[in-house]
mmCIF file with all atom_site columns, C-alpha atoms in Angstrom:
data_model
loop_
_atom_site.group_PDB
_atom_site.id
_atom_site.type_symbol
_atom_site.label_atom_id
_atom_site.label_alt_id
_atom_site.label_comp_id
_atom_site.label_asym_id
_atom_site.label_entity_id
_atom_site.label_seq_id
_atom_site.pdbx_PDB_ins_code
_atom_site.Cartn_x
_atom_site.Cartn_y
_atom_site.Cartn_z
_atom_site.occupancy
_atom_site.B_iso_or_equiv
_atom_site.pdbx_formal_charge
_atom_site.auth_seq_id
_atom_site.auth_comp_id
_atom_site.auth_asym_id
_atom_site.auth_atom_id
_atom_site.pdbx_PDB_model_num
ATOM 1   C CA . UNK A 1 1   ? 0.000  0.000  0.000   1.00 85.00 ? 1374 UNK A CA 1
ATOM 2   C CA . UNK A 1 2   ? 1.366  3.379  -1.018  1.00 92.00 ? 1375 UNK A CA 1
ATOM 3   C CA . UNK A 1 3   ? 1.583  5.829  1.859   1.00 97.00 ? 1376 UNK A CA 1
ATOM 4   C CA . UNK A 1 4   ? 2.117  9.564  2.124   1.00 98.00 ? 1377 UNK A CA 1
ATOM 5   C CA . UNK A 1 5   ? 5.208  10.070 4.267   1.00 98.00 ? 1378 UNK A CA 1
ATOM 6   C CA . UNK A 1 6   ? 6.927  13.136 5.723   1.00 98.00 ? 1379 UNK A CA 1
ATOM 7   C CA . UNK A 1 7   ? 10.610 12.754 6.594   1.00 98.00 ? 1380 UNK A CA 1
ATOM 8   C CA . UNK A 1 8   ? 12.060 15.645 8.603   1.00 96.00 ? 1381 UNK A CA 1
ATOM 9   C CA . UNK A 1 9   ? 15.757 16.510 8.495   1.00 93.00 ? 1382 UNK A CA 1
ATOM 10  C CA . UNK A 1 10  ? 16.025 15.144 4.980   1.00 94.00 ? 1383 UNK A CA 1
ATOM 11  C CA . UNK A 1 11  ? 18.701 17.471 3.629   1.00 92.00 ? 1384 UNK A CA 1
ATOM 12  C CA . UNK A 1 12  ? 21.476 14.947 4.415   1.00 91.00 ? 1385 UNK A CA 1
ATOM 13  C CA . UNK A 1 13  ? 22.462 11.748 6.172   1.00 91.00 ? 1386 UNK A CA 1
ATOM 14  C CA . UNK A 1 14  ? 19.845 9.278  7.390   1.00 94.00 ? 1387 UNK A CA 1
ATOM 15  C CA . UNK A 1 15  ? 16.989 11.605 6.465   1.00 93.00 ? 1388 UNK A CA 1
ATOM 16  C CA . UNK A 1 16  ? 18.058 11.866 2.857   1.00 95.00 ? 1389 UNK A CA 1
ATOM 17  C CA . UNK A 1 17  ? 18.691 8.131  2.607   1.00 96.00 ? 1390 UNK A CA 1
ATOM 18  C CA . UNK A 1 18  ? 15.259 7.453  4.107   1.00 97.00 ? 1391 UNK A CA 1
ATOM 19  C CA . UNK A 1 19  ? 13.603 9.785  1.579   1.00 97.00 ? 1392 UNK A CA 1
ATOM 20  C CA . UNK A 1 20  ? 15.354 8.116  -1.350  1.00 97.00 ? 1393 UNK A CA 1
ATOM 21  C CA . UNK A 1 21  ? 14.574 4.592  -0.124  1.00 97.00 ? 1394 UNK A CA 1
ATOM 22  C CA . UNK A 1 22  ? 10.890 5.256  0.589   1.00 98.00 ? 1395 UNK A CA 1
ATOM 23  C CA . UNK A 1 23  ? 10.389 7.056  -2.737  1.00 98.00 ? 1396 UNK A CA 1
ATOM 24  C CA . UNK A 1 24  ? 11.997 4.152  -4.609  1.00 97.00 ? 1397 UNK A CA 1
ATOM 25  C CA . UNK A 1 25  ? 9.587  1.816  -2.804  1.00 97.00 ? 1398 UNK A CA 1
ATOM 26  C CA . UNK A 1 26  ? 6.719  3.714  -4.415  1.00 97.00 ? 1399 UNK A CA 1
ATOM 27  C CA . UNK A 1 27  ? 5.562  5.925  -1.571  1.00 98.00 ? 1400 UNK A CA 1
ATOM 28  C CA . UNK A 1 28  ? 4.594  9.580  -1.907  1.00 98.00 ? 1401 UNK A CA 1
ATOM 29  C CA . UNK A 1 29  ? 7.390  11.238 0.055   1.00 98.00 ? 1402 UNK A CA 1
ATOM 30  C CA . UNK A 1 30  ? 7.708  14.762 1.411   1.00 98.00 ? 1403 UNK A CA 1
ATOM 31  C CA . UNK A 1 31  ? 11.304 15.684 2.196   1.00 98.00 ? 1404 UNK A CA 1
ATOM 32  C CA . UNK A 1 32  ? 11.154 18.178 5.041   1.00 97.00 ? 1405 UNK A CA 1
ATOM 33  C CA . UNK A 1 33  ? 13.992 20.579 5.722   1.00 95.00 ? 1406 UNK A CA 1
ATOM 34  C CA . UNK A 1 34  ? 14.684 24.134 6.858   1.00 94.00 ? 1407 UNK A CA 1
ATOM 35  C CA . UNK A 1 35  ? 15.848 26.962 4.625   1.00 93.00 ? 1408 UNK A CA 1
ATOM 36  C CA . UNK A 1 36  ? 15.083 25.357 1.249   1.00 92.00 ? 1409 UNK A CA 1
ATOM 37  C CA . UNK A 1 37  ? 15.736 28.705 -0.444  1.00 93.00 ? 1410 UNK A CA 1
ATOM 38  C CA . UNK A 1 38  ? 18.853 29.333 1.655   1.00 94.00 ? 1411 UNK A CA 1
ATOM 39  C CA . UNK A 1 39  ? 21.518 27.045 3.071   1.00 94.00 ? 1412 UNK A CA 1
ATOM 40  C CA . UNK A 1 40  ? 19.660 23.865 2.002   1.00 94.00 ? 1413 UNK A CA 1
ATOM 41  C CA . UNK A 1 41  ? 18.848 25.040 -1.540  1.00 95.00 ? 1414 UNK A CA 1
ATOM 42  C CA . UNK A 1 42  ? 21.381 22.694 -3.139  1.00 94.00 ? 1415 UNK A CA 1
ATOM 43  C CA . UNK A 1 43  ? 20.149 19.699 -1.109  1.00 94.00 ? 1416 UNK A CA 1
ATOM 44  C CA . UNK A 1 44  ? 16.555 20.489 -2.120  1.00 96.00 ? 1417 UNK A CA 1
ATOM 45  C CA . UNK A 1 45  ? 17.514 20.772 -5.789  1.00 96.00 ? 1418 UNK A CA 1
ATOM 46  C CA . UNK A 1 46  ? 19.492 17.512 -5.658  1.00 95.00 ? 1419 UNK A CA 1
ATOM 47  C CA . UNK A 1 47  ? 16.403 15.711 -4.329  1.00 96.00 ? 1420 UNK A CA 1
ATOM 48  C CA . UNK A 1 48  ? 14.198 17.314 -7.009  1.00 96.00 ? 1421 UNK A CA 1
ATOM 49  C CA . UNK A 1 49  ? 16.642 16.145 -9.682  1.00 96.00 ? 1422 UNK A CA 1
ATOM 50  C CA . UNK A 1 50  ? 16.755 12.652 -8.156  1.00 96.00 ? 1423 UNK A CA 1
ATOM 51  C CA . UNK A 1 51  ? 12.942 12.488 -8.231  1.00 96.00 ? 1424 UNK A CA 1
ATOM 52  C CA . UNK A 1 52  ? 12.751 13.635 -11.870 1.00 96.00 ? 1425 UNK A CA 1
ATOM 53  C CA . UNK A 1 53  ? 15.462 11.231 -13.039 1.00 97.00 ? 1426 UNK A CA 1
ATOM 54  C CA . UNK A 1 54  ? 13.812 8.238  -11.361 1.00 96.00 ? 1427 UNK A CA 1
ATOM 55  C CA . UNK A 1 55  ? 10.205 9.396  -11.962 1.00 96.00 ? 1428 UNK A CA 1
ATOM 56  C CA . UNK A 1 56  ? 9.344  9.339  -8.252  1.00 97.00 ? 1429 UNK A CA 1
ATOM 57  C CA . UNK A 1 57  ? 6.650  11.072 -6.209  1.00 96.00 ? 1430 UNK A CA 1
ATOM 58  C CA . UNK A 1 58  ? 8.834  13.259 -4.032  1.00 97.00 ? 1431 UNK A CA 1
ATOM 59  C CA . UNK A 1 59  ? 8.152  16.800 -2.847  1.00 98.00 ? 1432 UNK A CA 1
ATOM 60  C CA . UNK A 1 60  ? 10.295 19.226 -0.876  1.00 98.00 ? 1433 UNK A CA 1
ATOM 61  C CA . UNK A 1 61  ? 8.572  20.928 2.048   1.00 97.00 ? 1434 UNK A CA 1
ATOM 62  C CA . UNK A 1 62  ? 9.859  23.730 4.263   1.00 97.00 ? 1435 UNK A CA 1
ATOM 63  C CA . UNK A 1 63  ? 9.655  22.743 7.931   1.00 97.00 ? 1436 UNK A CA 1
ATOM 64  C CA . UNK A 1 64  ? 11.387 23.764 11.131  1.00 94.00 ? 1437 UNK A CA 1
ATOM 65  C CA . UNK A 1 65  ? 10.385 21.262 13.811  1.00 91.00 ? 1438 UNK A CA 1
ATOM 66  C CA . UNK A 1 66  ? 11.215 23.787 16.544  1.00 88.00 ? 1439 UNK A CA 1
ATOM 67  C CA . UNK A 1 67  ? 8.593  26.226 15.205  1.00 91.00 ? 1440 UNK A CA 1
ATOM 68  C CA . UNK A 1 68  ? 4.935  25.251 15.698  1.00 93.00 ? 1441 UNK A CA 1
ATOM 69  C CA . UNK A 1 69  ? 3.753  27.619 12.948  1.00 96.00 ? 1442 UNK A CA 1
ATOM 70  C CA . UNK A 1 70  ? 6.220  26.079 10.491  1.00 96.00 ? 1443 UNK A CA 1
ATOM 71  C CA . UNK A 1 71  ? 5.043  22.571 11.383  1.00 96.00 ? 1444 UNK A CA 1
ATOM 72  C CA . UNK A 1 72  ? 1.384  23.557 10.965  1.00 97.00 ? 1445 UNK A CA 1
ATOM 73  C CA . UNK A 1 73  ? 2.121  25.134 7.562   1.00 97.00 ? 1446 UNK A CA 1
ATOM 74  C CA . UNK A 1 74  ? 4.062  22.101 6.380   1.00 98.00 ? 1447 UNK A CA 1
ATOM 75  C CA . UNK A 1 75  ? 1.303  19.671 7.369   1.00 98.00 ? 1448 UNK A CA 1
ATOM 76  C CA . UNK A 1 76  ? -1.340 21.860 5.695   1.00 98.00 ? 1449 UNK A CA 1
ATOM 77  C CA . UNK A 1 77  ? 0.751  21.976 2.516   1.00 97.00 ? 1450 UNK A CA 1
ATOM 78  C CA . UNK A 1 78  ? 1.169  18.198 2.474   1.00 98.00 ? 1451 UNK A CA 1
ATOM 79  C CA . UNK A 1 79  ? -2.552 17.591 2.998   1.00 98.00 ? 1452 UNK A CA 1
ATOM 80  C CA . UNK A 1 80  ? -3.371 20.121 0.263   1.00 97.00 ? 1453 UNK A CA 1
ATOM 81  C CA . UNK A 1 81  ? -1.075 18.336 -2.212  1.00 96.00 ? 1454 UNK A CA 1
ATOM 82  C CA . UNK A 1 82  ? -1.593 14.692 -1.230  1.00 97.00 ? 1455 UNK A CA 1
ATOM 83  C CA . UNK A 1 83  ? -4.951 14.737 0.524   1.00 97.00 ? 1456 UNK A CA 1
ATOM 84  C CA . UNK A 1 84  ? -3.557 13.008 3.596   1.00 97.00 ? 1457 UNK A CA 1
ATOM 85  C CA . UNK A 1 85  ? -0.481 12.287 5.696   1.00 97.00 ? 1458 UNK A CA 1
ATOM 86  C CA . UNK A 1 86  ? -0.011 8.687  6.831   1.00 97.00 ? 1459 UNK A CA 1
ATOM 87  C CA . UNK A 1 87  ? 3.467  8.542  8.372   1.00 96.00 ? 1460 UNK A CA 1
ATOM 88  C CA . UNK A 1 88  ? 5.959  10.974 9.915   1.00 95.00 ? 1461 UNK A CA 1
ATOM 89  C CA . UNK A 1 89  ? 9.612  10.011 10.251  1.00 96.00 ? 1462 UNK A CA 1
ATOM 90  C CA . UNK A 1 90  ? 10.899 12.564 12.756  1.00 92.00 ? 1463 UNK A CA 1
ATOM 91  C CA . UNK A 1 91  ? 14.567 12.560 11.827  1.00 89.00 ? 1464 UNK A CA 1
ATOM 92  C CA . UNK A 1 92  ? 15.345 16.260 12.401  1.00 83.00 ? 1465 UNK A CA 1
ATOM 93  C CA . UNK A 1 93  ? 18.139 16.717 14.882  1.00 72.00 ? 1466 UNK A CA 1
ATOM 94  C CA . UNK A 1 94  ? 17.632 18.993 17.844  1.00 64.00 ? 1467 UNK A CA 1
ATOM 95  C CA . UNK A 1 95  ? 19.291 18.575 21.186  1.00 65.00 ? 1468 UNK A CA 1
ATOM 96  C CA . UNK A 1 96  ? 17.903 19.279 24.635  1.00 65.00 ? 1469 UNK A CA 1
ATOM 97  C CA . UNK A 1 97  ? 18.818 17.728 27.946  1.00 70.00 ? 1470 UNK A CA 1
ATOM 98  C CA . UNK A 1 98  ? 16.270 16.484 30.467  1.00 69.00 ? 1471 UNK A CA 1
ATOM 99  C CA . UNK A 1 99  ? 13.195 14.273 30.650  1.00 78.00 ? 1472 UNK A CA 1
ATOM 100 C CA . UNK A 1 100 ? 10.846 14.702 27.683  1.00 67.00 ? 1473 UNK A CA 1
ATOM 101 C CA . UNK A 1 101 ? 7.920  15.458 29.978  1.00 74.00 ? 1474 UNK A CA 1
ATOM 102 C CA . UNK A 1 102 ? 9.697  18.607 31.187  1.00 73.00 ? 1475 UNK A CA 1
ATOM 103 C CA . UNK A 1 103 ? 9.524  20.298 27.765  1.00 69.00 ? 1476 UNK A CA 1
ATOM 104 C CA . UNK A 1 104 ? 6.739  22.185 26.005  1.00 71.00 ? 1477 UNK A CA 1
ATOM 105 C CA . UNK A 1 105 ? 6.332  22.631 22.245  1.00 65.00 ? 1478 UNK A CA 1
ATOM 106 C CA . UNK A 1 106 ? 8.093  25.989 22.609  1.00 64.00 ? 1479 UNK A CA 1
#
């Protein structure tokens, strides 16, 4: 079954590999990353080229997982394009110290 999948932190490393693998498996993949018009512009373009060359359903979406407004916008964009979101692979790297329960979305 084809699923609509968002992978955060997909500009490099495990995130990028996950995006490529899932897209090749036939899923509709949204590669989430920050600053797609800035510091990650080349990574975004490389993924667009990869998708065109292999005829894959892969979209680039701007998302900063530390910003609730950015997350809300990204999800709305995905649902507008794909009609649904089935899976989120939260690969974006942020680092905080302490028990998870001690943190808010902010």
